[in-house]
Amino acid sequence: MTTLTIVPPHREGEAGWAHRLTADVPGLTVLSPDPSQVEDALRTADAAYGVLPADLLAAAPHLRWLQAPQAGPPPGFYYPELVAHPLVVTNMRATYTDHVAEHTLALILSLTRGLPRYVQDQTRARWNPDWDPKAVVPLSEATALVIGVGAVGAEIGRLLAAFGTTVTGVDARRTEAPGFSAVQPVETLDQQLADADLVVLTVPHTPTTEGMVDARFLEQCKRSAFFVNVGRGPTVRLDDLDAALAAGELRGAALDVYETEPLPADHSLWHRPNVLLTPHVAGAGPHATERRYAVLVENCRRFLAGDELINVVDKSQWF
């Protein structure tokens, strides 16, 4: 008997997953315990779905596989005991690719067409057109640097290329992608920042990327550049970004993720006229729950058959 335990708390839409998995994966026993019973359920579990803190990991002596419920789980998910444990971790990467990429293009188009200022004018019923040609950045004349050319970054680059944008990328693993003129190793980042009109960050939160966008990073950017982050909040030092914007070292910025979430109400980024903020909703869209279930059920079938799992994580790098 192979057993998978769904660890509470359960996310929206997951309430019926235990029954569905039992029907969809014959031979798999699925437990969905209350919080008070989760330790008992894990004692015989071969696999688990959810967030597994250290005390629950210690209570699961037979565990061989953990399916993370997100593409980039929250800080603290990959603690030392989990990284050292022989179990395999898989994640939900590539389940929200189209949603995040389209949201990113909406942010970019808003910045390059000067929409943040017009939105603020609208709230004041203020008619204030700006016909200065320099107020708009044509995407067909722009160069975009996508930092992190995974599924989301690659799709963002493909969409930008359709506008005629020259798209380059840096990535730790990938060397090419459709629509990109080049994908270079991360060691080339500084020299590429100096040429980019759009800097788009999609990297996951890892020990290497935490705080990578700091004062030094921002000093390498063109003063006329726009900065966009749709990856993970802890990769960007918000105070350094705010200081760069205040000093005119960037033309503007758009963020969907933040070092602290929710973004504190007293943070000055809320009030900058050249900044567009959305509350970590780039992945919003139809079918998200079903896409996550599809990854889980596929991996359950593979686990039961002894086949290689999809979306396997390098635990030491958290992705």
PDB file of N, CA and C in Angstrom, residues 113-203:
ATOM      1  N   ARG A 113       3.720  53.449 -21.774  1.00  0.00           N
ATOM      2  CA  ARG A 113       2.748  54.412 -22.296  1.00  0.00           C
ATOM      3  C   ARG A 113       2.392  55.494 -21.276  1.00  0.00           C
ATOM      4  N   GLY A 114       3.051  55.477 -20.112  1.00  0.00           N
ATOM      5  CA  GLY A 114       2.812  56.518 -19.115  1.00  0.00           C
ATOM      6  C   GLY A 114       1.485  56.434 -18.395  1.00  0.00           C
ATOM      7  N   LEU A 115       0.890  55.245 -18.325  1.00  0.00           N
ATOM      8  CA  LEU A 115      -0.441  55.117 -17.732  1.00  0.00           C
ATOM      9  C   LEU A 115      -0.500  55.375 -16.222  1.00  0.00           C
ATOM     10  N   PRO A 116       0.541  55.048 -15.434  1.00  0.00           N
ATOM     11  CA  PRO A 116       0.422  55.336 -13.997  1.00  0.00           C
ATOM     12  C   PRO A 116       0.051  56.798 -13.710  1.00  0.00           C
ATOM     13  N   ARG A 117       0.631  57.720 -14.442  1.00  0.00           N
ATOM     14  CA  ARG A 117       0.319  59.131 -14.218  1.00  0.00           C
ATOM     15  C   ARG A 117      -1.122  59.449 -14.602  1.00  0.00           C
ATOM     16  N   TYR A 118      -1.599  58.860 -15.710  1.00  0.00           N
ATOM     17  CA  TYR A 118      -2.964  59.127 -16.141  1.00  0.00           C
ATOM     18  C   TYR A 118      -3.994  58.519 -15.184  1.00  0.00           C
ATOM     19  N   VAL A 119      -3.661  57.364 -14.603  1.00  0.00           N
ATOM     20  CA  VAL A 119      -4.561  56.768 -13.599  1.00  0.00           C
ATOM     21  C   VAL A 119      -4.695  57.706 -12.403  1.00  0.00           C
ATOM     22  N   GLN A 120      -3.593  58.281 -11.986  1.00  0.00           N
ATOM     23  CA  GLN A 120      -3.658  59.230 -10.871  1.00  0.00           C
ATOM     24  C   GLN A 120      -4.420  60.492 -11.267  1.00  0.00           C
ATOM     25  N   ASP A 121      -4.244  60.959 -12.503  1.00  0.00           N
ATOM     26  CA  ASP A 121      -5.026  62.098 -12.966  1.00  0.00           C
ATOM     27  C   ASP A 121      -6.515  61.771 -12.974  1.00  0.00           C
ATOM     28  N   GLN A 122      -6.853  60.553 -13.344  1.00  0.00           N
ATOM     29  CA  GLN A 122      -8.260  60.154 -13.399  1.00  0.00           C
ATOM     30  C   GLN A 122      -8.914  60.249 -12.023  1.00  0.00           C
ATOM     31  N   THR A 123      -8.194  59.849 -10.974  1.00  0.00           N
ATOM     32  CA  THR A 123      -8.774  59.910  -9.628  1.00  0.00           C
ATOM     33  C   THR A 123      -9.043  61.356  -9.195  1.00  0.00           C
ATOM     34  N   ARG A 124      -8.376  62.311  -9.849  1.00  0.00           N
ATOM     35  CA  ARG A 124      -8.567  63.736  -9.519  1.00  0.00           C
ATOM     36  C   ARG A 124      -9.426  64.449 -10.571  1.00  0.00           C
ATOM     37  N   ALA A 125      -9.964  63.697 -11.543  1.00  0.00           N
ATOM     38  CA  ALA A 125     -10.732  64.286 -12.643  1.00  0.00           C
ATOM     39  C   ALA A 125      -9.921  65.385 -13.323  1.00  0.00           C
ATOM     40  N   ARG A 126      -8.662  65.082 -13.572  1.00  0.00           N
ATOM     41  CA  ARG A 126      -7.737  66.071 -14.116  1.00  0.00           C
ATOM     42  C   ARG A 126      -7.386  65.733 -15.561  1.00  0.00           C
ATOM     43  N   TRP A 127      -7.653  66.644 -16.490  1.00  0.00           N
ATOM     44  CA  TRP A 127      -7.324  66.467 -17.906  1.00  0.00           C
ATOM     45  C   TRP A 127      -5.936  67.043 -18.140  1.00  0.00           C
ATOM     46  N   ASN A 128      -4.954  66.127 -18.368  1.00  0.00           N
ATOM     47  CA  ASN A 128      -3.570  66.590 -18.417  1.00  0.00           C
ATOM     48  C   ASN A 128      -2.777  65.772 -19.435  1.00  0.00           C
ATOM     49  N   PRO A 129      -3.094  65.921 -20.737  1.00  0.00           N
ATOM     50  CA  PRO A 129      -2.383  65.129 -21.742  1.00  0.00           C
ATOM     51  C   PRO A 129      -0.921  65.534 -21.864  1.00  0.00           C
ATOM     52  N   ASP A 130      -0.091  64.525 -22.136  1.00  0.00           N
ATOM     53  CA  ASP A 130       1.338  64.767 -22.329  1.00  0.00           C
ATOM     54  C   ASP A 130       1.698  64.338 -23.753  1.00  0.00           C
ATOM     55  N   TRP A 131       1.969  65.323 -24.629  1.00  0.00           N
ATOM     56  CA  TRP A 131       2.271  65.040 -26.024  1.00  0.00           C
ATOM     57  C   TRP A 131       3.772  65.042 -26.303  1.00  0.00           C
ATOM     58  N   ASP A 132       4.565  65.119 -25.251  1.00  0.00           N
ATOM     59  CA  ASP A 132       6.013  65.060 -25.435  1.00  0.00           C
ATOM     60  C   ASP A 132       6.380  63.672 -25.981  1.00  0.00           C
ATOM     61  N   PRO A 133       7.038  63.601 -27.141  1.00  0.00           N
ATOM     62  CA  PRO A 133       7.402  62.282 -27.683  1.00  0.00           C
ATOM     63  C   PRO A 133       8.219  61.441 -26.708  1.00  0.00           C
ATOM     64  N   LYS A 134       8.949  62.091 -25.821  1.00  0.00           N
ATOM     65  CA  LYS A 134       9.778  61.353 -24.877  1.00  0.00           C
ATOM     66  C   LYS A 134       8.961  60.738 -23.741  1.00  0.00           C
ATOM     67  N   ALA A 135       7.665  61.058 -23.681  1.00  0.00           N
ATOM     68  CA  ALA A 135       6.810  60.505 -22.627  1.00  0.00           C
ATOM     69  C   ALA A 135       6.464  59.040 -22.877  1.00  0.00           C
ATOM     70  N   VAL A 136       6.711  58.567 -24.095  1.00  0.00           N
ATOM     71  CA  VAL A 136       6.369  57.195 -24.487  1.00  0.00           C
ATOM     72  C   VAL A 136       7.637  56.469 -24.922  1.00  0.00           C
ATOM     73  N   VAL A 137       7.741  55.201 -24.540  1.00  0.00           N
ATOM     74  CA  VAL A 137       8.858  54.349 -24.982  1.00  0.00           C
ATOM     75  C   VAL A 137       8.289  53.291 -25.930  1.00  0.00           C
ATOM     76  N   PRO A 138       8.506  53.410 -27.229  1.00  0.00           N
ATOM     77  CA  PRO A 138       7.989  52.402 -28.163  1.00  0.00           C
ATOM     78  C   PRO A 138       8.666  51.044 -27.933  1.00  0.00           C
ATOM     79  N   LEU A 139       7.878  50.022 -27.764  1.00  0.00           N
ATOM     80  CA  LEU A 139       8.464  48.693 -27.539  1.00  0.00           C
ATOM     81  C   LEU A 139       9.281  48.234 -28.741  1.00  0.00           C
ATOM     82  N   SER A 140       8.911  48.689 -29.922  1.00  0.00           N
ATOM     83  CA  SER A 140       9.648  48.278 -31.121  1.00  0.00           C
ATOM     84  C   SER A 140      11.049  48.864 -31.170  1.00  0.00           C
ATOM     85  N   GLU A 141      11.320  49.862 -30.328  1.00  0.00           N
ATOM     86  CA  GLU A 141      12.642  50.480 -30.294  1.00  0.00           C
ATOM     87  C   GLU A 141      13.386  50.188 -28.993  1.00  0.00           C
ATOM     88  N   ALA A 142      12.801  49.344 -28.157  1.00  0.00           N
ATOM     89  CA  ALA A 142      13.361  49.097 -26.823  1.00  0.00           C
ATOM     90  C   ALA A 142      14.156  47.803 -26.773  1.00  0.00           C
ATOM     91  N   THR A 143      15.045  47.742 -25.794  1.00  0.00           N
ATOM     92  CA  THR A 143      15.774  46.522 -25.468  1.00  0.00           C
ATOM     93  C   THR A 143      15.344  46.055 -24.087  1.00  0.00           C
ATOM     94  N   ALA A 144      14.943  44.807 -23.999  1.00  0.00           N
ATOM     95  CA  ALA A 144      14.488  44.242 -22.724  1.00  0.00           C
ATOM     96  C   ALA A 144      15.462  43.173 -22.257  1.00  0.00           C
ATOM     97  N   LEU A 145      15.771  43.203 -20.984  1.00  0.00           N
ATOM     98  CA  LEU A 145      16.588  42.162 -20.352  1.00  0.00           C
ATOM     99  C   LEU A 145      15.695  41.376 -19.404  1.00  0.00           C
ATOM    100  N   VAL A 146      15.530  40.095 -19.681  1.00  0.00           N
ATOM    101  CA  VAL A 146      14.735  39.209 -18.827  1.00  0.00           C
ATOM    102  C   VAL A 146      15.703  38.413 -17.961  1.00  0.00           C
ATOM    103  N   ILE A 147      15.638  38.620 -16.668  1.00  0.00           N
ATOM    104  CA  ILE A 147      16.524  37.935 -15.730  1.00  0.00           C
ATOM    105  C   ILE A 147      15.772  36.733 -15.174  1.00  0.00           C
ATOM    106  N   GLY A 148      16.150  35.553 -15.630  1.00  0.00           N
ATOM    107  CA  GLY A 148      15.447  34.326 -15.296  1.00  0.00           C
ATOM    108  C   GLY A 148      14.618  33.872 -16.480  1.00  0.00           C
ATOM    109  N   VAL A 149      15.172  32.997 -17.315  1.00  0.00           N
ATOM    110  CA  VAL A 149      14.482  32.567 -18.532  1.00  0.00           C
ATOM    111  C   VAL A 149      13.923  31.157 -18.329  1.00  0.00           C
ATOM    112  N   GLY A 150      13.123  31.018 -17.263  1.00  0.00           N
ATOM    113  CA  GLY A 150      12.369  29.793 -17.073  1.00  0.00           C
ATOM    114  C   GLY A 150      11.102  29.857 -17.907  1.00  0.00           C
ATOM    115  N   ALA A 151      10.065  29.116 -17.509  1.00  0.00           N
ATOM    116  CA  ALA A 151       8.829  29.092 -18.289  1.00  0.00           C
ATOM    117  C   ALA A 151       8.218  30.482 -18.402  1.00  0.00           C
ATOM    118  N   VAL A 152       8.140  31.205 -17.279  1.00  0.00           N
ATOM    119  CA  VAL A 152       7.529  32.535 -17.293  1.00  0.00           C
ATOM    120  C   VAL A 152       8.409  33.524 -18.050  1.00  0.00           C
ATOM    121  N   GLY A 153       9.696  33.558 -17.725  1.00  0.00           N
ATOM    122  CA  GLY A 153      10.593  34.485 -18.392  1.00  0.00           C
ATOM    123  C   GLY A 153      10.648  34.269 -19.890  1.00  0.00           C
ATOM    124  N   ALA A 154      10.643  33.011 -20.312  1.00  0.00           N
ATOM    125  CA  ALA A 154      10.680  32.714 -21.739  1.00  0.00           C
ATOM    126  C   ALA A 154       9.419  33.206 -22.438  1.00  0.00           C
ATOM    127  N   GLU A 155       8.266  33.052 -21.799  1.00  0.00           N
ATOM    128  CA  GLU A 155       7.022  33.509 -22.404  1.00  0.00           C
ATOM    129  C   GLU A 155       6.947  35.029 -22.453  1.00  0.00           C
ATOM    130  N   ILE A 156       7.435  35.692 -21.424  1.00  0.00           N
ATOM    131  CA  ILE A 156       7.496  37.157 -21.446  1.00  0.00           C
ATOM    132  C   ILE A 156       8.367  37.630 -22.605  1.00  0.00           C
ATOM    133  N   GLY A 157       9.515  37.003 -22.779  1.00  0.00           N
ATOM    134  CA  GLY A 157      10.406  37.363 -23.876  1.00  0.00           C
ATOM    135  C   GLY A 157       9.770  37.134 -25.230  1.00  0.00           C
ATOM    136  N   ARG A 158       9.057  36.025 -25.378  1.00  0.00           N
ATOM    137  CA  ARG A 158       8.386  35.734 -26.654  1.00  0.00           C
ATOM    138  C   ARG A 158       7.342  36.798 -26.972  1.00  0.00           C
ATOM    139  N   LEU A 159       6.559  37.195 -25.970  1.00  0.00           N
ATOM    140  CA  LEU A 159       5.528  38.208 -26.183  1.00  0.00           C
ATOM    141  C   LEU A 159       6.143  39.565 -26.512  1.00  0.00           C
ATOM    142  N   LEU A 160       7.204  39.927 -25.804  1.00  0.00           N
ATOM    143  CA  LEU A 160       7.869  41.202 -26.094  1.00  0.00           C
ATOM    144  C   LEU A 160       8.453  41.214 -27.507  1.00  0.00           C
ATOM    145  N   ALA A 161       9.018  40.099 -27.928  1.00  0.00           N
ATOM    146  CA  ALA A 161       9.597  40.020 -29.268  1.00  0.00           C
ATOM    147  C   ALA A 161       8.536  40.247 -30.339  1.00  0.00           C
ATOM    148  N   ALA A 162       7.287  39.863 -30.048  1.00  0.00           N
ATOM    149  CA  ALA A 162       6.200  40.081 -31.007  1.00  0.00           C
ATOM    150  C   ALA A 162       5.921  41.564 -31.219  1.00  0.00           C
ATOM    151  N   PHE A 163       6.289  42.407 -30.255  1.00  0.00           N
ATOM    152  CA  PHE A 163       6.159  43.853 -30.400  1.00  0.00           C
ATOM    153  C   PHE A 163       7.366  44.470 -31.122  1.00  0.00           C
ATOM    154  N   GLY A 164       8.345  43.655 -31.443  1.00  0.00           N
ATOM    155  CA  GLY A 164       9.553  44.156 -32.081  1.00  0.00           C
ATOM    156  C   GLY A 164      10.651  44.516 -31.108  1.00  0.00           C
ATOM    157  N   THR A 165      10.449  44.209 -29.840  1.00  0.00           N
ATOM    158  CA  THR A 165      11.464  44.491 -28.825  1.00  0.00           C
ATOM    159  C   THR A 165      12.664  43.567 -29.003  1.00  0.00           C
ATOM    160  N   THR A 166      13.854  44.112 -28.828  1.00  0.00           N
ATOM    161  CA  THR A 166      15.059  43.280 -28.784  1.00  0.00           C
ATOM    162  C   THR A 166      15.161  42.696 -27.379  1.00  0.00           C
ATOM    163  N   VAL A 167      15.094  41.383 -27.286  1.00  0.00           N
ATOM    164  CA  VAL A 167      15.032  40.717 -25.987  1.00  0.00           C
ATOM    165  C   VAL A 167      16.303  39.910 -25.754  1.00  0.00           C
ATOM    166  N   THR A 168      16.963  40.167 -24.624  1.00  0.00           N
ATOM    167  CA  THR A 168      18.083  39.347 -24.184  1.00  0.00           C
ATOM    168  C   THR A 168      17.732  38.771 -22.815  1.00  0.00           C
ATOM    169  N   GLY A 169      18.498  37.800 -22.385  1.00  0.00           N
ATOM    170  CA  GLY A 169      18.215  37.175 -21.099  1.00  0.00           C
ATOM    171  C   GLY A 169      19.474  36.709 -20.411  1.00  0.00           C
ATOM    172  N   VAL A 170      19.352  36.508 -19.113  1.00  0.00           N
ATOM    173  CA  VAL A 170      20.393  35.825 -18.351  1.00  0.00           C
ATOM    174  C   VAL A 170      19.720  34.711 -17.562  1.00  0.00           C
ATOM    175  N   ASP A 171      20.380  33.587 -17.471  1.00  0.00           N
ATOM    176  CA  ASP A 171      19.800  32.445 -16.786  1.00  0.00           C
ATOM    177  C   ASP A 171      20.910  31.501 -16.331  1.00  0.00           C
ATOM    178  N   ALA A 172      20.680  30.854 -15.204  1.00  0.00           N
ATOM    179  CA  ALA A 172      21.683  29.954 -14.649  1.00  0.00           C
ATOM    180  C   ALA A 172      21.710  28.609 -15.357  1.00  0.00           C
ATOM    181  N   ARG A 173      20.635  28.269 -16.093  1.00  0.00           N
ATOM    182  CA  ARG A 173      20.553  26.940 -16.692  1.00  0.00           C
ATOM    183  C   ARG A 173      20.328  26.975 -18.211  1.00  0.00           C
ATOM    184  N   ARG A 174      19.571  27.944 -18.669  1.00  0.00           N
ATOM    185  CA  ARG A 174      19.147  27.960 -20.070  1.00  0.00           C
ATOM    186  C   ARG A 174      20.102  28.796 -20.913  1.00  0.00           C
ATOM    187  N   THR A 175      20.259  28.428 -22.194  1.00  0.00           N
ATOM    188  CA  THR A 175      21.175  29.153 -23.075  1.00  0.00           C
ATOM    189  C   THR A 175      20.487  29.728 -24.301  1.00  0.00           C
ATOM    190  N   GLU A 176      19.202  29.431 -24.505  1.00  0.00           N
ATOM    191  CA  GLU A 176      18.465  29.988 -25.630  1.00  0.00           C
ATOM    192  C   GLU A 176      16.969  29.878 -25.361  1.00  0.00           C
ATOM    193  N   ALA A 177      16.192  30.720 -26.059  1.00  0.00           N
ATOM    194  CA  ALA A 177      14.741  30.687 -25.938  1.00  0.00           C
ATOM    195  C   ALA A 177      14.143  31.404 -27.137  1.00  0.00           C
ATOM    196  N   PRO A 178      12.946  30.989 -27.603  1.00  0.00           N
ATOM    197  CA  PRO A 178      12.312  31.629 -28.756  1.00  0.00           C
ATOM    198  C   PRO A 178      12.086  33.122 -28.521  1.00  0.00           C
ATOM    199  N   GLY A 179      12.456  33.929 -29.502  1.00  0.00           N
ATOM    200  CA  GLY A 179      12.255  35.361 -29.415  1.00  0.00           C
ATOM    201  C   GLY A 179      13.414  36.123 -28.802  1.00  0.00           C
ATOM    202  N   PHE A 180      14.338  35.431 -28.162  1.00  0.00           N
ATOM    203  CA  PHE A 180      15.493  36.067 -27.525  1.00  0.00           C
ATOM    204  C   PHE A 180      16.645  36.169 -28.523  1.00  0.00           C
ATOM    205  N   SER A 181      17.275  37.323 -28.563  1.00  0.00           N
ATOM    206  CA  SER A 181      18.466  37.449 -29.404  1.00  0.00           C
ATOM    207  C   SER A 181      19.649  36.723 -28.784  1.00  0.00           C
ATOM    208  N   ALA A 182      19.637  36.589 -27.444  1.00  0.00           N
ATOM    209  CA  ALA A 182      20.697  35.861 -26.744  1.00  0.00           C
ATOM    210  C   ALA A 182      20.249  35.577 -25.319  1.00  0.00           C
ATOM    211  N   VAL A 183      20.680  34.450 -24.787  1.00  0.00           N
ATOM    212  CA  VAL A 183      20.512  34.128 -23.364  1.00  0.00           C
ATOM    213  C   VAL A 183      21.898  33.814 -22.823  1.00  0.00           C
ATOM    214  N   GLN A 184      22.382  34.672 -21.944  1.00  0.00           N
ATOM    215  CA  GLN A 184      23.749  34.591 -21.449  1.00  0.00           C
ATOM    216  C   GLN A 184      23.788  34.068 -20.017  1.00  0.00           C
ATOM    217  N   PRO A 185      24.947  33.595 -19.564  1.00  0.00           N
ATOM    218  CA  PRO A 185      25.082  33.175 -18.164  1.00  0.00           C
ATOM    219  C   PRO A 185      24.970  34.367 -17.218  1.00  0.00           C
ATOM    220  N   VAL A 186      24.700  34.081 -15.971  1.00  0.00           N
ATOM    221  CA  VAL A 186      24.443  35.144 -14.991  1.00  0.00           C
ATOM    222  C   VAL A 186      25.669  36.025 -14.774  1.00  0.00           C
ATOM    223  N   GLU A 187      26.845  35.521 -15.091  1.00  0.00           N
ATOM    224  CA  GLU A 187      28.061  36.317 -14.914  1.00  0.00           C
ATOM    225  C   GLU A 187      28.073  37.558 -15.805  1.00  0.00           C
ATOM    226  N   THR A 188      27.239  37.589 -16.836  1.00  0.00           N
ATOM    227  CA  THR A 188      27.195  38.732 -17.756  1.00  0.00           C
ATOM    228  C   THR A 188      26.169  39.774 -17.344  1.00  0.00           C
ATOM    229  N   LEU A 189      25.542  39.598 -16.196  1.00  0.00           N
ATOM    230  CA  LEU A 189      24.411  40.447 -15.820  1.00  0.00           C
ATOM    231  C   LEU A 189      24.763  41.931 -15.812  1.00  0.00           C
ATOM    232  N   ASP A 190      25.849  42.294 -15.172  1.00  0.00           N
ATOM    233  CA  ASP A 190      26.185  43.716 -15.035  1.00  0.00           C
ATOM    234  C   ASP A 190      26.293  44.413 -16.388  1.00  0.00           C
ATOM    235  N   GLN A 191      26.976  43.794 -17.330  1.00  0.00           N
ATOM    236  CA  GLN A 191      27.163  44.450 -18.620  1.00  0.00           C
ATOM    237  C   GLN A 191      25.862  44.530 -19.396  1.00  0.00           C
ATOM    238  N   GLN A 192      24.953  43.579 -19.196  1.00  0.00           N
ATOM    239  CA  GLN A 192      23.668  43.631 -19.898  1.00  0.00           C
ATOM    240  C   GLN A 192      22.728  44.665 -19.283  1.00  0.00           C
ATOM    241  N   LEU A 193      22.821  44.881 -17.975  1.00  0.00           N
ATOM    242  CA  LEU A 193      21.986  45.891 -17.333  1.00  0.00           C
ATOM    243  C   LEU A 193      22.214  47.265 -17.946  1.00  0.00           C
ATOM    244  N   ALA A 194      23.437  47.554 -18.295  1.00  0.00           N
ATOM    245  CA  ALA A 194      23.783  48.884 -18.799  1.00  0.00           C
ATOM    246  C   ALA A 194      23.119  49.206 -20.130  1.00  0.00           C
ATOM    247  N   ASP A 195      22.627  48.186 -20.857  1.00  0.00           N
ATOM    248  CA  ASP A 195      22.046  48.403 -22.184  1.00  0.00           C
ATOM    249  C   ASP A 195      20.529  48.283 -22.212  1.00  0.00           C
ATOM    250  N   ALA A 196      19.899  47.895 -21.107  1.00  0.00           N
ATOM    251  CA  ALA A 196      18.479  47.535 -21.127  1.00  0.00           C
ATOM    252  C   ALA A 196      17.564  48.719 -20.824  1.00  0.00           C
ATOM    253  N   ASP A 197      16.534  48.893 -21.672  1.00  0.00           N
ATOM    254  CA  ASP A 197      15.486  49.874 -21.399  1.00  0.00           C
ATOM    255  C   ASP A 197      14.440  49.304 -20.449  1.00  0.00           C
ATOM    256  N   LEU A 198      14.274  47.987 -20.484  1.00  0.00           N
ATOM    257  CA  LEU A 198      13.344  47.278 -19.598  1.00  0.00           C
ATOM    258  C   LEU A 198      14.113  46.175 -18.891  1.00  0.00           C
ATOM    259  N   VAL A 199      14.059  46.142 -17.577  1.00  0.00           N
ATOM    260  CA  VAL A 199      14.682  45.076 -16.793  1.00  0.00           C
ATOM    261  C   VAL A 199      13.561  44.315 -16.107  1.00  0.00           C
ATOM    262  N   VAL A 200      13.379  43.047 -16.502  1.00  0.00           N
ATOM    263  CA  VAL A 200      12.263  42.241 -16.011  1.00  0.00           C
ATOM    264  C   VAL A 200      12.814  41.080 -15.191  1.00  0.00           C
ATOM    265  N   LEU A 201      12.434  41.029 -13.925  1.00  0.00           N
ATOM    266  CA  LEU A 201      12.944  40.016 -13.000  1.00  0.00           C
ATOM    267  C   LEU A 201      11.886  38.935 -12.784  1.00  0.00           C
ATOM    268  N   THR A 202      12.253  37.676 -13.086  1.00  0.00           N
ATOM    269  CA  THR A 202      11.327  36.564 -12.906  1.00  0.00           C
ATOM    270  C   THR A 202      11.931  35.443 -12.065  1.00  0.00           C
ATOM    271  N   VAL A 203      13.106  35.671 -11.486  1.00  0.00           N
ATOM    272  CA  VAL A 203      13.829  34.582 -10.827  1.00  0.00           C
ATOM    273  C   VAL A 203      13.121  34.112  -9.567  1.00  0.00           C
TER     274      VAL A 203
END
